[in-house]
Short mmCIF file of C-alpha atoms in Angstrom, two decimals:
data_model
loop_
_atom_site.label_atom_id
_atom_site.label_comp_id
_atom_site.label_asym_id
_atom_site.label_seq_id
_atom_site.Cartn_x
_atom_site.Cartn_y
_atom_site.Cartn_z
CA UNK M 1 50.05 14.87 42.11
CA UNK M 2 53.04 12.47 42.39
CA UNK M 3 52.00 8.94 42.40
CA UNK M 4 54.01 6.45 45.74
CA UNK M 5 56.06 4.31 45.17
CA UNK M 6 54.46 0.79 43.97
CA UNK M 7 55.19 -2.52 43.31
CA UNK M 8 56.70 -3.04 39.18
CA UNK M 9 54.74 -5.13 37.46
CA UNK M 10 57.38 -8.54 37.36
CA UNK M 11 57.32 -8.33 41.10
CA UNK M 12 53.66 -7.87 41.54
CA UNK M 13 53.14 -11.32 39.74
CA UNK M 14 55.58 -13.26 41.93
CA UNK M 15 53.36 -15.43 44.38
CA UNK M 16 50.46 -15.40 41.55
CA UNK M 17 51.97 -18.36 39.21
CA UNK M 18 48.97 -20.21 37.67
CA UNK M 19 48.41 -23.97 37.82
CA UNK M 20 47.79 -25.35 34.84
CA UNK M 21 44.59 -24.93 34.62
CA UNK M 22 44.36 -21.48 35.45
CA UNK M 23 44.16 -18.00 33.08
CA UNK M 24 48.61 -17.11 33.15
CA UNK M 25 48.08 -13.79 31.57
CA UNK M 26 45.62 -12.61 32.81
CA UNK M 27 47.19 -12.79 36.50
CA UNK M 28 50.39 -11.84 35.48
CA UNK M 29 52.08 -8.88 33.48
CA UNK M 30 49.54 -7.78 30.89
CA UNK M 31 46.72 -7.32 33.35
CA UNK M 32 48.90 -6.37 36.07
CA UNK M 33 49.65 -3.43 34.20
CA UNK M 34 46.46 -2.59 33.47
CA UNK M 35 44.73 -2.77 36.50
CA UNK M 36 43.64 0.47 37.81
CA UNK M 37 47.51 1.92 37.34
CA UNK M 38 48.71 1.61 34.10
CA UNK M 39 52.59 2.08 34.04
CA UNK M 40 52.92 4.99 37.74
CA UNK M 41 51.52 2.58 39.83
CA UNK M 42 51.50 -0.96 38.68
CA UNK M 43 48.08 -2.00 41.28
CA UNK M 44 46.48 -0.77 44.05
CA UNK M 45 47.99 -1.95 47.58
CA UNK M 46 51.05 -3.66 46.19
CA UNK M 47 53.70 -2.78 49.30
CA UNK M 48 55.46 -5.90 50.64
CA UNK M 49 58.50 -7.85 49.26
CA UNK M 50 60.07 -11.28 49.04
CA UNK M 51 62.18 -12.07 51.94
CA UNK M 52 65.91 -13.16 51.85
CA UNK M 53 66.31 -16.46 52.92
CA UNK M 54 68.00 -15.42 56.21
CA UNK M 55 64.87 -13.13 56.90
CA UNK M 56 63.12 -16.50 57.54
CA UNK M 57 66.08 -18.29 59.27
CA UNK M 58 65.21 -18.07 63.11
CA UNK M 59 68.51 -17.28 65.92
CA UNK M 60 67.52 -18.32 69.54
CA UNK M 61 70.91 -16.30 70.54
CA UNK M 62 70.53 -13.57 68.39
CA UNK M 63 66.46 -13.27 69.28
CA UNK M 64 66.81 -13.50 73.02
CA UNK M 65 69.69 -10.74 73.07
CA UNK M 66 67.38 -8.19 70.66
CA UNK M 67 64.34 -9.24 73.08
CA UNK M 68 65.87 -7.79 76.54
CA UNK M 69 67.43 -5.00 74.81
CA UNK M 70 64.36 -4.08 74.29
CA UNK M 71 63.01 -4.75 77.65
CA UNK M 72 65.63 -2.95 79.32
CA UNK M 73 64.33 0.42 77.39
CA UNK M 74 63.42 2.97 80.00
CA UNK M 75 60.22 4.59 78.24
CA UNK M 76 59.17 8.11 78.75
CA UNK M 77 55.35 8.03 80.74
CA UNK M 78 52.45 8.90 79.53
CA UNK M 79 52.45 7.38 76.12
CA UNK M 80 49.59 6.29 76.78
CA UNK M 81 48.30 7.25 80.58
CA UNK M 82 45.06 8.33 80.58
CA UNK M 83 45.01 9.58 77.18
CA UNK M 84 41.91 9.98 74.91
CA UNK M 85 42.77 7.98 71.87
CA UNK M 86 40.87 8.13 68.56
CA UNK M 87 38.86 4.84 67.78
CA UNK M 88 37.66 3.65 64.82
CA UNK M 89 37.74 0.05 63.67
CA UNK M 90 36.23 -1.41 60.74
CA UNK M 91 37.41 -1.75 57.45
CA UNK M 92 39.70 0.63 55.42
CA UNK M 93 40.66 0.74 51.24
CA UNK M 94 44.39 0.71 50.49
CA UNK M 95 45.29 2.25 47.05
CA UNK M 96 48.82 3.20 45.82
CA UNK M 97 47.35 6.03 43.56
CA UNK M 98 47.13 9.10 45.14
CA UNK M 99 45.39 11.61 42.72
CA UNK M 100 42.43 13.21 43.15
CA UNK M 101 40.42 10.97 40.99
CA UNK M 102 41.78 7.34 42.36
CA UNK M 103 40.54 8.56 45.44
CA UNK M 104 36.99 10.25 44.86
CA UNK M 105 36.54 6.81 42.99
CA UNK M 106 37.56 5.13 46.13
CA UNK M 107 35.64 7.14 48.80
CA UNK M 108 32.18 6.32 46.36
CA UNK M 109 32.89 3.39 46.39
CA UNK M 110 32.26 2.67 50.05
CA UNK M 111 29.92 6.04 51.47
CA UNK M 112 27.10 3.64 52.17
CA UNK M 113 28.92 1.14 53.95
CA UNK M 114 29.47 2.02 57.40
CA UNK M 115 32.08 -0.09 58.41
CA UNK M 116 33.53 0.29 55.70
CA UNK M 117 35.76 3.90 57.42
CA UNK M 118 38.37 4.97 55.05
CA UNK M 119 41.31 4.27 53.03
CA UNK M 120 44.00 4.08 53.80
CA UNK M 121 47.18 6.29 51.45
CA UNK M 122 51.26 5.68 50.88
CA UNK M 123 52.96 8.99 51.24
CA UNK M 124 56.58 8.31 50.38
CA UNK M 125 58.86 10.41 51.76
CA UNK M 126 61.23 11.77 50.03
CA UNK M 127 57.63 13.29 48.77
CA UNK M 128 56.85 14.94 52.19
CA UNK M 129 60.59 16.09 52.85
CA UNK M 130 62.03 17.40 49.10
CA UNK M 131 64.58 19.73 51.43
CA UNK M 132 66.00 18.81 54.70
CA UNK M 133 63.35 20.04 57.61
CA UNK M 134 60.68 21.28 54.42
CA UNK M 135 57.87 19.23 54.78
CA UNK M 136 55.42 19.05 51.94
CA UNK M 137 51.59 18.17 53.38
CA UNK M 138 49.74 19.31 51.24
CA UNK M 139 49.20 16.42 49.14
CA UNK M 140 48.40 15.00 52.85
CA UNK M 141 45.13 18.13 53.06
CA UNK M 142 44.08 16.98 50.28
CA UNK M 143 43.84 13.74 50.86
CA UNK M 144 42.21 14.49 54.17
CA UNK M 145 39.07 17.11 52.72
CA UNK M 146 38.46 14.09 50.29
CA UNK M 147 37.82 11.71 52.44
CA UNK M 148 36.32 13.89 55.24
CA UNK M 149 33.79 15.34 52.70
CA UNK M 150 32.68 11.57 51.72
CA UNK M 151 32.21 10.72 56.28
CA UNK M 152 35.26 8.77 56.34
CA UNK M 153 39.08 8.57 57.63
CA UNK M 154 42.62 8.76 56.71
CA UNK M 155 45.29 6.35 57.83
CA UNK M 156 48.94 8.28 56.74
CA UNK M 157 51.58 5.23 55.52
CA UNK M 158 55.09 6.48 55.81
CA UNK M 159 56.79 4.99 53.19
CA UNK M 160 60.94 4.29 53.90
CA UNK M 161 61.12 1.67 51.06
CA UNK M 162 60.62 1.73 47.12
CA UNK M 163 59.93 -1.13 45.53
CA UNK M 164 59.90 0.26 41.81
CA UNK M 165 63.66 0.32 40.19
CA UNK M 166 64.13 4.04 39.33
CA UNK M 167 62.72 5.49 42.88
CA UNK M 168 64.14 6.82 45.83
CA UNK M 169 63.54 6.20 49.26
CA UNK M 170 64.51 8.95 51.23
CA UNK M 171 64.94 13.02 50.01
CA UNK M 172 67.82 13.55 48.01
CA UNK M 173 69.91 15.74 51.58
CA UNK M 174 70.58 12.22 52.76
CA UNK M 175 72.29 10.93 49.69
CA UNK M 176 75.72 11.66 51.39
CA UNK M 177 78.81 9.99 53.45
CA UNK M 178 76.92 11.43 56.49
CA UNK M 179 73.75 9.47 56.05
CA UNK M 180 75.91 5.71 54.60
CA UNK M 181 73.75 6.93 51.18
CA UNK M 182 70.05 7.67 53.73
CA UNK M 183 69.92 4.35 51.52
CA UNK M 184 70.66 1.09 50.29
CA UNK M 185 69.89 -1.31 47.37
CA UNK M 186 67.36 -4.09 47.59
CA UNK M 187 66.62 -6.04 44.69
CA UNK M 188 63.18 -6.72 43.92
CA UNK M 189 62.92 -8.74 39.98
CA UNK M 190 61.59 -4.64 38.64
CA UNK M 191 61.16 -4.02 35.20
CA UNK M 192 63.61 -1.16 34.46
CA UNK M 193 61.87 1.82 34.13
CA UNK M 194 62.79 5.59 34.01
CA UNK M 195 64.92 5.55 31.32
CA UNK M 196 67.44 3.15 33.78
CA UNK M 197 68.19 -0.53 33.34
CA UNK M 198 68.78 -0.81 37.16
CA UNK M 199 66.58 -3.09 38.55
CA UNK M 200 66.39 -2.90 42.26
CA UNK M 201 64.71 -0.35 45.22
CA UNK M 202 65.63 1.36 48.17
CA UNK M 203 65.23 0.68 52.08
CA UNK M 204 66.01 3.78 54.23
CA UNK M 205 69.40 2.89 56.02
CA UNK M 206 67.98 2.71 59.24
CA UNK M 207 71.27 1.18 61.03
CA UNK M 208 72.48 5.41 61.17
CA UNK M 209 72.35 7.15 63.34
CA UNK M 210 71.27 10.50 61.69
CA UNK M 211 68.62 8.91 59.97
CA UNK M 212 66.84 7.31 62.13
CA UNK M 213 67.20 11.15 63.74
CA UNK M 214 65.68 12.17 60.68
CA UNK M 215 62.53 10.58 60.37
CA UNK M 216 61.89 11.36 63.57
CA UNK M 217 61.71 14.14 63.03
CA UNK M 218 58.98 13.88 60.08
CA UNK M 219 56.41 11.85 62.53
CA UNK M 220 57.38 14.55 64.65
CA UNK M 221 56.22 17.17 62.55
CA UNK M 222 53.19 14.89 61.19
CA UNK M 223 52.38 14.78 64.83
CA UNK M 224 52.01 18.52 64.83
CA UNK M 225 50.10 19.00 62.08
CA UNK M 226 47.63 15.62 62.12
CA UNK M 227 47.35 13.79 65.69
CA UNK M 228 44.35 16.85 66.50
CA UNK M 229 42.58 15.99 63.01
CA UNK M 230 39.74 13.87 63.50
CA UNK M 231 39.49 12.86 59.97
CA UNK M 232 43.61 10.78 60.35
CA UNK M 233 42.77 7.49 62.17
CA UNK M 234 45.84 7.02 62.10
CA UNK M 235 49.23 7.39 60.58
CA UNK M 236 51.62 3.97 59.32
CA UNK M 237 55.05 2.63 58.42
CA UNK M 238 55.44 0.23 55.96
CA UNK M 239 57.19 -3.46 56.49
CA UNK M 240 59.76 -4.65 58.01
CA UNK M 241 61.75 -7.43 55.83
CA UNK M 242 64.71 -5.88 54.97
CA UNK M 243 64.73 -7.70 50.98
CA UNK M 244 67.26 -8.64 49.39
CA UNK M 245 70.00 -6.84 49.93
CA UNK M 246 72.26 -5.94 46.78
CA UNK M 247 75.42 -5.36 50.01
CA UNK M 248 74.00 -7.00 52.78
CA UNK M 249 74.82 -5.62 56.18
CA UNK M 250 76.96 -6.28 58.71
CA UNK M 251 75.23 -7.47 61.80
CA UNK M 252 75.96 -4.32 63.82
CA UNK M 253 74.69 -2.67 61.40
CA UNK M 254 70.66 -5.13 61.66
CA UNK M 255 70.92 -4.92 65.08
CA UNK M 256 71.68 -0.94 64.93
CA UNK M 257 68.81 -0.77 62.37
CA UNK M 258 66.02 -2.70 64.17
CA UNK M 259 67.17 -1.34 67.45
CA UNK M 260 66.58 2.68 65.76
CA UNK M 261 63.41 1.31 64.29
CA UNK M 262 62.13 1.35 67.63
CA UNK M 263 62.93 4.52 68.50
CA UNK M 264 60.77 5.22 65.64
CA UNK M 265 57.82 4.19 66.59
CA UNK M 266 57.94 4.95 70.32
CA UNK M 267 58.75 8.87 69.48
CA UNK M 268 56.54 8.66 66.34
CA UNK M 269 53.73 7.12 69.17
CA UNK M 270 54.91 9.70 71.00
CA UNK M 271 54.11 12.25 68.45
CA UNK M 272 50.26 11.32 68.27
CA UNK M 273 49.59 10.77 72.17
CA UNK M 274 45.43 10.21 70.71
CA UNK M 275 45.99 8.74 67.60
CA UNK M 276 47.00 4.96 66.49
CA UNK M 277 50.43 4.12 65.20
CA UNK M 278 50.87 0.88 63.42
CA UNK M 279 53.95 -0.88 61.94
CA UNK M 280 53.89 -3.60 59.85
CA UNK M 281 55.93 -6.22 60.32
CA UNK M 282 56.70 -9.81 58.68
CA UNK M 283 60.31 -10.20 59.12
CA UNK M 284 63.19 -10.94 59.65
CA UNK M 285 62.38 -13.69 62.48
CA UNK M 286 64.97 -13.28 65.10
CA UNK M 287 64.21 -9.48 65.93
CA UNK M 288 60.07 -9.32 65.46
CA UNK M 289 59.57 -10.86 69.10
CA UNK M 290 61.90 -8.23 70.74
CA UNK M 291 60.53 -5.41 68.48
CA UNK M 292 57.10 -6.04 68.65
CA UNK M 293 58.08 -5.91 72.62
CA UNK M 294 58.76 -2.60 72.08
CA UNK M 295 55.27 -2.15 70.28
CA UNK M 296 53.70 -3.57 72.80
CA UNK M 297 55.10 -1.04 75.20
CA UNK M 298 55.30 2.05 73.64
CA UNK M 299 51.08 0.97 72.51
CA UNK M 300 52.18 0.91 68.84
CA UNK M 301 49.65 -1.74 67.16
CA UNK M 302 50.65 -4.83 65.07
CA UNK M 303 50.30 -4.57 61.70
CA UNK M 304 51.13 -6.52 58.93
CA UNK M 305 51.95 -6.84 54.98
CA UNK M 306 50.05 -10.47 53.80
CA UNK M 307 47.13 -11.98 54.76
CA UNK M 308 48.03 -15.12 53.22
CA UNK M 309 46.26 -17.81 54.78
CA UNK M 310 48.37 -21.11 54.95
CA UNK M 311 52.15 -19.32 54.83
CA UNK M 312 54.68 -21.58 57.11
CA UNK M 313 56.52 -19.02 57.47
CA UNK M 314 54.33 -15.46 58.47
CA UNK M 315 52.36 -18.85 60.67
CA UNK M 316 56.00 -19.42 61.90
CA UNK M 317 57.37 -16.51 62.54
CA UNK M 318 54.63 -13.11 62.38
CA UNK M 319 51.70 -14.33 62.79
CA UNK M 320 51.75 -15.65 67.10
CA UNK M 321 53.20 -12.01 67.36
CA UNK M 322 49.17 -11.30 66.15
CA UNK M 323 48.53 -13.24 69.59
CA UNK M 324 50.90 -11.54 71.55
CA UNK M 325 49.42 -8.59 70.58
CA UNK M 326 45.92 -9.32 71.47
CA UNK M 327 43.96 -6.69 73.62
CA UNK M 328 46.94 -5.14 74.15
CA UNK M 329 47.31 -2.54 71.14
CA UNK M 330 45.54 -1.91 67.72
CA UNK M 331 46.23 -4.88 65.27
CA UNK M 332 45.42 -4.06 61.75
CA UNK M 333 46.69 -6.39 58.87
CA UNK M 334 45.78 -5.65 55.17
CA UNK M 335 44.79 -7.47 52.38
CA UNK M 336 47.24 -7.77 49.68
CA UNK M 337 47.17 -8.28 46.01
CA UNK M 338 48.70 -11.05 46.33
CA UNK M 339 46.51 -12.83 48.39
CA UNK M 340 43.23 -12.86 46.71
CA UNK M 341 45.27 -15.51 44.24
CA UNK M 342 47.20 -17.28 46.60
CA UNK M 343 47.70 -19.00 50.06
CA UNK M 344 50.80 -18.94 50.55
CA UNK M 345 54.02 -16.60 49.19
CA UNK M 346 54.43 -18.41 46.30
CA UNK M 347 51.71 -20.60 46.36
CA UNK M 348 50.17 -22.09 43.00
CA UNK M 349 47.15 -19.97 42.00
CA UNK M 350 43.81 -21.38 44.53
CA UNK M 351 42.05 -17.78 45.22
CA UNK M 352 40.21 -17.77 48.70
CA UNK M 353 37.16 -16.29 49.37
CA UNK M 354 37.56 -12.87 50.49
CA UNK M 355 34.86 -14.64 53.13
CA UNK M 356 37.45 -16.78 53.90
CA UNK M 357 40.27 -13.53 53.67
CA UNK M 358 38.00 -11.44 56.38
CA UNK M 359 36.93 -15.39 58.44
CA UNK M 360 41.15 -15.02 58.83
CA UNK M 361 41.59 -12.06 59.64
CA UNK M 362 39.28 -11.29 61.75
CA UNK M 363 39.91 -15.37 63.72
CA UNK M 364 43.34 -16.23 63.59
CA UNK M 365 45.01 -12.52 63.74
CA UNK M 366 42.62 -10.69 65.94
CA UNK M 367 42.08 -8.18 63.46
CA UNK M 368 40.82 -4.05 64.68
CA UNK M 369 40.97 -2.34 61.39
CA UNK M 370 42.09 -4.45 58.17
CA UNK M 371 43.02 -2.69 54.70
CA UNK M 372 42.24 -4.19 51.74
CA UNK M 373 43.56 -3.60 48.51
CA UNK M 374 41.84 -2.44 46.26
CA UNK M 375 42.67 -4.96 42.94
CA UNK M 376 41.22 -5.43 40.01
CA UNK M 377 42.84 -8.15 37.87
CA UNK M 378 41.38 -9.79 35.48
CA UNK M 379 39.52 -11.93 35.29
CA UNK M 380 39.30 -12.25 39.10
CA UNK M 381 38.53 -8.45 39.56
CA UNK M 382 39.01 -8.77 43.60
CA UNK M 383 38.46 -5.93 44.59
CA UNK M 384 35.06 -5.67 43.07
CA UNK M 385 33.84 -9.20 45.38
CA UNK M 386 35.27 -7.13 48.08
CA UNK M 387 32.58 -4.49 47.14
CA UNK M 388 29.72 -7.31 46.92
CA UNK M 389 30.84 -8.77 50.58
CA UNK M 390 30.06 -5.10 51.63
CA UNK M 391 26.82 -5.18 50.80
CA UNK M 392 26.25 -8.29 51.13
CA UNK M 393 23.26 -9.42 54.03
CA UNK M 394 25.59 -11.97 55.38
CA UNK M 395 28.39 -9.65 55.91
CA UNK M 396 28.42 -8.48 59.59
CA UNK M 397 26.37 -4.70 60.43
CA UNK M 398 27.93 -3.75 63.58
CA UNK M 399 30.77 -0.83 63.43
CA UNK M 400 32.98 -2.84 63.05
CA UNK M 401 32.34 -4.94 59.83
CA UNK M 402 33.13 -8.22 62.32
CA UNK M 403 36.17 -6.96 63.83
CA UNK M 404 37.69 -6.11 67.17
CA UNK M 405 35.95 -2.88 68.45
CA UNK M 406 37.40 -3.47 72.44
CA UNK M 407 39.21 -1.34 73.34
CA UNK M 408 43.55 -2.51 73.68
CA UNK M 409 44.72 -2.44 77.52
CA UNK M 410 47.65 -0.30 76.46
CA UNK M 411 46.60 2.13 73.98
CA UNK M 412 44.65 4.74 76.44
CA UNK M 413 40.52 5.55 76.63
CA UNK M 414 39.10 4.85 73.22
CA UNK M 415 36.71 8.01 71.72
CA UNK M 416 35.63 7.77 68.49
CA UNK M 417 36.47 11.98 67.47
CA UNK M 418 38.80 14.09 70.23
#
């Protein structure tokens, strides 16, 4: 099975800048490359990039205009009314590698913990649709079968962003003018890979309506195949941050990008009426309130790529959106590799305990789901600490491992299985 895209070694090292007293070599390049992934997958669970400066700036007029545009959208009836929705809140482990050995190893590690419900696995759009309309879901089928064999469930993450140089974000047929090339380039400070000197990743060109329609076609096909599958707990989309574009998009293109993303979210919820749908959100600041407004109205859950305990921009822009979604739609933050080592983006080496991360997600972010990256960076080996926390006597023994298990009001009728 072809590995999914993940952060490069140098990118994943960003934000893990050690203080003078911290062991620098083990927290940066060498250990990241060796941390259960090697050259093809630098680290388990990495899936965020540093936002561009403009994405952190607030623009009240733009924010209000986009918010109003989402409120004005008519929503199709029946998105949540009376639907029975699979609802198994708790802890899930996020993997980058999906070869059978890695998936089986992760499942063995969590098999004895009933509060750890399964895995979040990433699937690159290009892999799922190698040719237009030709959907290849055999890898997903195999992963679901493995999870079911261990009594666990799967979150399917649809990746529309490539975090490594040389990896493509969208199918090859979209690399034409009809789709605006299918993707735009983002600077990720990556090392060269695949024999290329390029140091950029890609993000799907969702400002193009034809790209939007093809993504909706993909998630519609996924819904036909997996909505009724009790081993599929949910489907998720990667972060909203657009990244440092090689060629900046215009204001009109950016408006279209987030309007189209909102349409994709709504259409995917319609394709998965009995399944949790999550959109991971963080930036750009002006578009997030309007996007989350549409998500709440469409019963799409709020996820996130980072759980930082003391990040100024997330606390200012992103985390208040979790308050808005609380009790209405599912909430599912994730703990990324950087979150184990620092308390803010690009912060000094100051590892929080995994108990602190759990408490923050539980109490500040109101999490129903919590996705833990399977990160094994020496010397901290944080994922081993996560497993020890699951095993400890102090870990909550309720069904969701201390997370909020109440059925969100906008979701429908929550059931363990259909």
